[in-house]
Tab-separated table of C-alpha atoms in Angstrom:
chain	number	residue	atom	x	y	z
N	1	MET	CA	34.102	-12.477	-24.493
N	2	ALA	CA	35.950	-14.735	-21.978
N	3	THR	CA	33.737	-16.178	-19.202
N	4	GLN	CA	35.058	-17.081	-15.804
N	5	VAL	CA	33.519	-18.776	-12.879
N	6	VAL	CA	31.472	-16.480	-10.782
N	7	ASP	CA	30.278	-17.500	-7.386
N	8	HIS	CA	26.676	-16.627	-7.403
N	9	SER	CA	26.279	-17.080	-3.789
N	10	ALA	CA	28.635	-14.112	-3.345
N	11	LEU	CA	26.285	-12.154	-5.493
N	12	LYS	CA	23.241	-13.238	-3.518
N	13	VAL	CA	24.934	-12.161	-0.280
N	14	ASN	CA	25.683	-8.842	-1.630
N	15	GLN	CA	22.236	-8.304	-2.909
N	16	THR	CA	20.773	-9.543	0.535
N	17	GLY	CA	23.217	-7.111	2.208
N	18	ILE	CA	21.903	-4.156	0.120
N	19	VAL	CA	18.272	-5.036	0.775
N	20	ALA	CA	18.842	-5.358	4.627
N	21	THR	CA	20.797	-2.161	4.851
N	22	VAL	CA	18.414	-0.083	3.033
N	23	LEU	CA	15.353	-1.602	4.881
N	24	VAL	CA	17.106	-0.998	8.266
N	25	ALA	CA	17.752	2.660	7.197
N	26	PHE	CA	14.283	3.102	5.839
N	27	VAL	CA	12.214	1.550	8.683
N	28	GLY	CA	14.764	2.550	11.391
N	29	SER	CA	14.692	6.228	10.392
N	30	LEU	CA	11.039	6.322	11.276
N	31	LEU	CA	12.109	6.050	14.974
N	32	PHE	CA	15.796	7.011	14.758
N	33	GLN	CA	16.522	9.570	11.855
N	34	PRO	CA	20.376	9.241	12.082
N	35	LEU	CA	20.139	5.605	10.811
N	36	LEU	CA	19.605	7.226	7.254
N	37	VAL	CA	23.507	7.684	7.348
N	38	LEU	CA	23.510	4.027	6.293
N	39	ILE	CA	22.592	4.946	2.833
N	40	PRO	CA	25.579	7.117	2.006
N	41	LEU	CA	27.622	4.400	3.714
N	42	LEU	CA	26.016	1.782	1.523
N	43	ALA	CA	26.840	3.969	-1.500
N	44	ILE	CA	30.526	4.172	-0.539
N	45	VAL	CA	30.629	0.381	0.156
N	46	LEU	CA	29.112	-0.451	-3.382
N	47	LEU	CA	31.290	2.078	-5.289
N	48	LEU	CA	34.492	0.924	-3.567
N	49	GLY	CA	33.558	-2.758	-4.210
N	50	THR	CA	32.955	-1.937	-7.838
N	51	PHE	CA	36.438	-0.670	-8.355
N	52	ALA	CA	38.344	-2.695	-5.870
N	53	PRO	CA	36.694	-6.133	-5.318
N	54	GLN	CA	38.737	-6.845	-2.176
N	55	LEU	CA	36.907	-3.969	-0.576
N	56	ALA	CA	33.385	-5.107	-1.376
N	57	LEU	CA	32.199	-5.608	2.145
N	58	PHE	CA	29.381	-8.055	1.572
N	59	LYS	CA	31.333	-10.275	-0.684
N	60	GLN	CA	34.145	-10.209	1.704
N	61	ILE	CA	31.704	-11.286	4.542
N	62	TYR	CA	30.683	-14.244	2.271
N	63	PHE	CA	34.349	-15.228	1.335
N	64	GLN	CA	35.857	-14.692	4.840
N	65	VAL	CA	33.124	-15.817	7.137
N	66	LEU	CA	30.012	-17.386	5.534
N	67	LYS	CA	31.641	-19.658	3.022
N	68	PRO	CA	34.569	-20.964	5.136
N	69	ARG	CA	32.085	-21.860	7.919
N	70	GLY	CA	29.669	-23.548	5.567
N	71	ILE	CA	26.747	-21.106	6.499
N	72	VAL	CA	26.365	-20.280	2.746
N	73	LYS	CA	27.193	-22.988	0.167
N	74	PRO	CA	29.283	-21.685	-2.874
N	75	ARG	CA	27.382	-21.757	-6.339
N	76	PRO	CA	29.985	-21.386	-9.207
N	77	VAL	CA	28.562	-20.612	-12.479
N	78	GLN	CA	30.426	-19.916	-15.932
N	79	ASP	CA	29.730	-16.259	-16.060
N	80	ARG	CA	31.272	-12.853	-16.660
N	81	PRO	CA	31.760	-10.507	-13.553
N	82	GLU	CA	31.612	-7.426	-15.507
N	83	PRO	CA	27.793	-7.091	-15.819
N	84	HIS	CA	27.511	-7.809	-12.064
N	85	ASN	CA	30.262	-5.273	-11.252
N	86	PHE	CA	28.322	-2.784	-13.622
N	87	ALA	CA	25.111	-3.285	-11.841
N	88	GLN	CA	26.690	-2.957	-8.465
N	89	GLY	CA	28.333	0.316	-9.688
N	90	MET	CA	24.993	1.408	-10.864
N	91	GLY	CA	23.441	0.827	-7.525
N	92	GLY	CA	26.232	2.740	-5.907
N	93	VAL	CA	25.638	5.643	-8.058
N	94	VAL	CA	21.985	5.855	-7.544
N	95	LEU	CA	22.518	5.493	-3.689
N	96	ALA	CA	25.066	8.467	-3.947
N	97	ILE	CA	22.382	10.517	-5.637
N	98	ALA	CA	19.948	9.345	-3.119
N	99	SER	CA	22.417	10.646	-0.321
N	100	VAL	CA	22.602	14.046	-1.921
N	101	PHE	CA	18.784	14.310	-1.800
N	102	LEU	CA	18.187	12.798	1.746
N	103	ILE	CA	18.338	16.139	3.519
N	104	PRO	CA	16.921	18.738	1.229
N	105	VAL	CA	14.239	16.387	-0.361
N	106	PRO	CA	14.055	13.231	1.736
N	107	VAL	CA	11.156	11.782	-0.251
N	108	ILE	CA	13.339	11.612	-3.447
N	109	GLY	CA	16.347	10.277	-1.388
N	110	LEU	CA	14.243	7.537	0.206
N	111	ALA	CA	12.571	6.711	-2.898
N	112	LEU	CA	15.803	6.179	-4.842
N	113	ALA	CA	17.260	4.144	-2.121
N	114	LEU	CA	14.160	2.021	-1.840
N	115	LEU	CA	14.275	1.520	-5.654
N	116	VAL	CA	17.887	0.072	-5.221
N	117	ALA	CA	16.502	-2.300	-2.592
N	118	VAL	CA	13.678	-3.421	-4.704
N	119	LEU	CA	16.038	-4.129	-7.699
N	120	ALA	CA	18.397	-5.962	-5.481
N	121	PHE	CA	15.486	-7.929	-4.068
N	122	VAL	CA	14.284	-8.857	-7.564
N	123	ASN	CA	17.878	-9.869	-8.514
N	124	ALA	CA	18.299	-12.113	-5.406
N	125	ALA	CA	14.776	-13.714	-5.668
N	126	PHE	CA	14.191	-14.027	-9.346
N	127	GLY	CA	17.576	-13.480	-10.969
N	128	TYR	CA	16.582	-10.562	-13.141
N	129	CYS	CA	19.338	-8.104	-13.096
N	130	LEU	CA	18.408	-4.775	-14.488
N	131	GLY	CA	22.071	-3.578	-14.486
N	132	CYS	CA	23.013	-6.560	-16.530
N	133	GLN	CA	20.304	-5.759	-19.040
N	134	ILE	CA	21.558	-2.207	-19.376
N	135	PHE	CA	25.173	-3.555	-19.750
N	136	TYR	CA	23.787	-5.761	-22.701
N	137	GLN	CA	22.099	-2.759	-24.345
N	138	LEU	CA	25.290	-0.659	-23.982
N	139	GLU	CA	27.409	-3.496	-25.429
N	140	ARG	CA	24.834	-4.000	-28.314
N	141	ARG	CA	25.153	-0.224	-29.165
N	142	GLY	CA	28.899	-0.381	-29.035
N	143	VAL	CA	29.068	1.992	-26.077
N	144	LEU	CA	30.830	-0.702	-24.100
N	145	LYS	CA	33.337	-2.914	-25.946
N	146	PRO	CA	32.839	-6.660	-25.347
N	147	SER	CA	36.075	-7.824	-23.427
M	1	MET	CA	6.831	9.396	8.753
M	2	SER	CA	4.974	11.157	5.847
M	3	ALA	CA	8.407	11.224	3.837
M	4	GLN	CA	8.800	7.397	4.202
M	5	LEU	CA	5.144	7.013	2.969
M	6	TRP	CA	5.508	9.187	0.104
M	7	ALA	CA	8.695	7.394	-0.871
M	8	LEU	CA	6.985	4.049	-0.780
M	9	ALA	CA	4.165	5.381	-2.958
M	10	VAL	CA	6.632	6.936	-5.561
M	11	VAL	CA	8.442	3.498	-5.543
M	12	SER	CA	5.292	1.607	-5.987
M	13	ALA	CA	4.256	3.916	-8.887
M	14	VAL	CA	7.619	3.437	-10.495
M	15	VAL	CA	7.499	-0.281	-10.274
M	16	LEU	CA	3.982	-0.538	-11.654
M	17	ALA	CA	4.886	1.833	-14.478
M	18	ALA	CA	7.963	-0.169	-15.346
M	19	ALA	CA	5.961	-3.434	-15.180
M	20	GLY	CA	3.319	-1.934	-17.591
M	21	LEU	CA	5.923	-0.497	-19.859
M	22	GLU	CA	7.594	-3.820	-20.054
M	23	THR	CA	4.463	-5.551	-20.895
M	24	PHE	CA	3.714	-3.108	-23.676
M	25	ARG	CA	7.280	-3.324	-24.903
M	26	ALA	CA	7.216	-7.168	-25.058
M	27	ARG	CA	3.835	-7.223	-26.867
M	28	ARG	CA	4.977	-4.554	-29.345
M	29	ALA	CA	8.206	-6.402	-29.977
M	30	GLY	CA	6.340	-9.725	-30.320
M	31	ARG	CA	3.880	-8.235	-32.885
M	32	LEU	CA	6.857	-6.810	-34.849
M	33	ALA	CA	8.847	-10.181	-34.790
M	34	ALA	CA	5.796	-12.458	-35.564
M	35	GLY	CA	6.204	-14.035	-38.946
M	36	ALA	CA	9.931	-13.260	-39.133
M	37	THR	CA	11.955	-16.041	-40.809
M	38	ALA	CA	15.034	-17.985	-40.388
M	39	ALA	CA	16.282	-21.319	-41.670
M	40	ALA	CA	13.762	-23.870	-42.372
M	41	SER	CA	13.935	-27.429	-40.763
M	42	THR	CA	12.391	-30.800	-40.785
M	43	ASP	CA	10.809	-30.094	-37.275
M	44	PRO	CA	9.863	-27.041	-35.278
M	45	TYR	CA	12.907	-25.650	-33.398
M	46	ILE	CA	14.005	-23.024	-30.999
M	47	LEU	CA	16.223	-19.960	-31.616
M	48	TYR	CA	17.769	-19.076	-28.394
M	49	PHE	CA	19.279	-15.627	-28.066
M	50	THR	CA	21.795	-15.283	-25.324
M	51	GLY	CA	24.905	-13.380	-24.471
M	52	ASP	CA	27.774	-13.463	-21.993
M	53	SER	CA	26.295	-10.792	-19.857
M	54	CYS	CA	23.112	-12.729	-19.303
M	55	THR	CA	23.056	-14.443	-15.913
M	56	VAL	CA	19.470	-15.677	-16.175
M	57	CYS	CA	20.342	-17.502	-19.286
M	58	LYS	CA	22.846	-19.686	-17.416
M	59	THR	CA	21.039	-20.157	-14.220
M	60	HIS	CA	17.378	-20.537	-15.461
M	61	GLN	CA	16.998	-20.578	-19.276
M	62	GLU	CA	19.550	-23.172	-20.153
M	63	PRO	CA	18.297	-25.771	-17.483
M	64	ALA	CA	14.793	-25.214	-18.936
M	65	LEU	CA	15.823	-25.816	-22.440
M	66	ALA	CA	17.678	-28.866	-21.370
M	67	ARG	CA	14.464	-30.278	-19.953
M	68	LEU	CA	12.866	-30.120	-23.434
M	69	GLY	CA	14.485	-33.324	-24.544
M	70	ALA	CA	15.189	-34.057	-28.307
M	71	VAL	CA	14.446	-30.584	-29.690
M	72	ARG	CA	16.830	-28.677	-32.033
M	73	ILE	CA	18.078	-25.407	-30.218
M	74	ASP	CA	20.027	-22.920	-32.116
M	75	LYS	CA	21.880	-20.887	-29.613
M	76	VAL	CA	22.697	-17.315	-30.920
M	77	ASP	CA	24.964	-14.713	-29.418
M	78	ALA	CA	22.749	-11.602	-29.623
M	79	ILE	CA	25.864	-9.260	-29.756
M	80	ALA	CA	27.810	-11.211	-32.303
M	81	GLU	CA	24.797	-11.947	-34.555
M	82	ARG	CA	23.154	-8.490	-34.263
M	83	SER	CA	21.307	-8.563	-37.627
M	84	LEU	CA	19.572	-11.791	-36.543
M	85	ALA	CA	18.840	-10.424	-33.143
M	86	ASP	CA	17.377	-7.271	-34.734
M	87	ARG	CA	15.163	-9.289	-37.093
M	88	PHE	CA	13.454	-10.960	-34.079
M	89	HIS	CA	13.496	-7.449	-32.147
M	90	VAL	CA	15.512	-8.910	-29.282
M	91	TYR	CA	15.772	-6.221	-26.626
M	92	THR	CA	16.302	-8.360	-23.769
M	93	LEU	CA	18.039	-11.614	-22.761
M	94	PRO	CA	17.300	-14.409	-22.822
M	95	THR	CA	14.827	-14.364	-25.715
M	96	THR	CA	13.495	-17.696	-27.079
M	97	VAL	CA	11.727	-17.905	-30.496
M	98	VAL	CA	9.820	-21.078	-31.259
M	99	MET	CA	10.151	-21.636	-35.124
M	100	ALA	CA	7.785	-23.581	-37.297
M	101	ALA	CA	9.372	-26.088	-39.654
M	102	ASN	CA	9.000	-23.715	-42.545
M	103	GLY	CA	11.393	-21.230	-40.753
M	104	GLN	CA	8.693	-18.769	-39.599
M	105	ALA	CA	8.521	-17.498	-36.138
M	106	LEU	CA	5.411	-18.734	-34.177
M	107	HIS	CA	6.165	-17.485	-30.533
M	108	VAL	CA	8.651	-14.962	-29.364
M	109	ASN	CA	9.357	-15.054	-25.534
M	110	TYR	CA	11.291	-12.030	-24.198
M	111	GLY	CA	12.854	-12.908	-20.908
M	112	TYR	CA	12.954	-16.252	-19.137
M	113	ALA	CA	10.512	-18.849	-20.596
M	114	PRO	CA	9.911	-21.843	-18.390
M	115	ALA	CA	10.047	-25.374	-19.951
M	116	PRO	CA	6.199	-26.058	-19.692
M	117	LYS	CA	5.616	-22.867	-21.630
M	118	LEU	CA	8.132	-23.884	-24.305
M	119	GLU	CA	6.668	-27.350	-24.569
M	120	ARG	CA	3.247	-25.918	-24.975
M	121	GLN	CA	4.543	-23.663	-27.731
M	122	LEU	CA	6.468	-26.511	-29.487
M	123	ALA	CA	3.417	-28.779	-29.372
M	124	GLU	CA	1.308	-25.955	-31.018
M	125	ALA	CA	4.087	-25.587	-33.649
M	126	ARG	CA	4.014	-29.304	-34.443
M	127	GLY	CA	0.230	-29.112	-34.686
M	128	THR	CA	0.428	-26.386	-37.150
M	129	ALA	CA	2.855	-28.348	-39.302
M	130	LEU	CA	0.655	-31.351	-39.020
M	131	THR	CA	-2.339	-29.260	-40.266
M	132	ALA	CA	-0.266	-27.846	-43.120
M	133	THR	CA	0.788	-31.198	-44.366
M	134	ALA	CA	-2.600	-32.715	-43.991
């Protein structure tokens, strides 16, 4: 189980981006319903970022803009990137399911999207990562092999 | 408008249910783990269950443990030492167990345990040891 250095500021920017996007879609859709399109777009961004980190929009904003300009300071921590990627992928999958429900059953679609935002907020604010806990349980049960 | 309000109500209910379930789960696991034993020592010590996938361990729990000063801390990889983790019903990381000198679990903390809480539990464990030897 090799640990690497993970910049936790990149993770925080990612979580903040998720919360902000869902909130804009949620609150904004009260006035302008087409803003709900942000939810499927966010699902695509998260899923792309899970499989191709160079396409992770919020992390790239951090690495290309916020970090070089000193707006957000780096916070390197000896850590494994896999649980964080797993958590991001889980968020992407839930948002994809939310997107499917947005038109036929908007309550379910909005609730699922809001749940992802709540979990991202809890992670950013308190460091509790539900996806990482699920990753631990899957490793413990041998579903995922420790790398 | 109503869809947003209903969604907010659903999420609030889910969050409250999850918090309640987590409290119940932690209490149940704590009850099951109470009295479980590990190696005896001359002083109370802490069993610290962690893993490579645990971020809170690195960012919160380890700095809190470092603040405790001269206390023996046995770091246990919960994946590699599964039987020991199962003995203390470790279902989440980090988990810290305050062990009495006789090797019996006194307090089990599932999730992040701040330094003052651990200090309190260690003081209680030392008190228990003093009572036992008096």
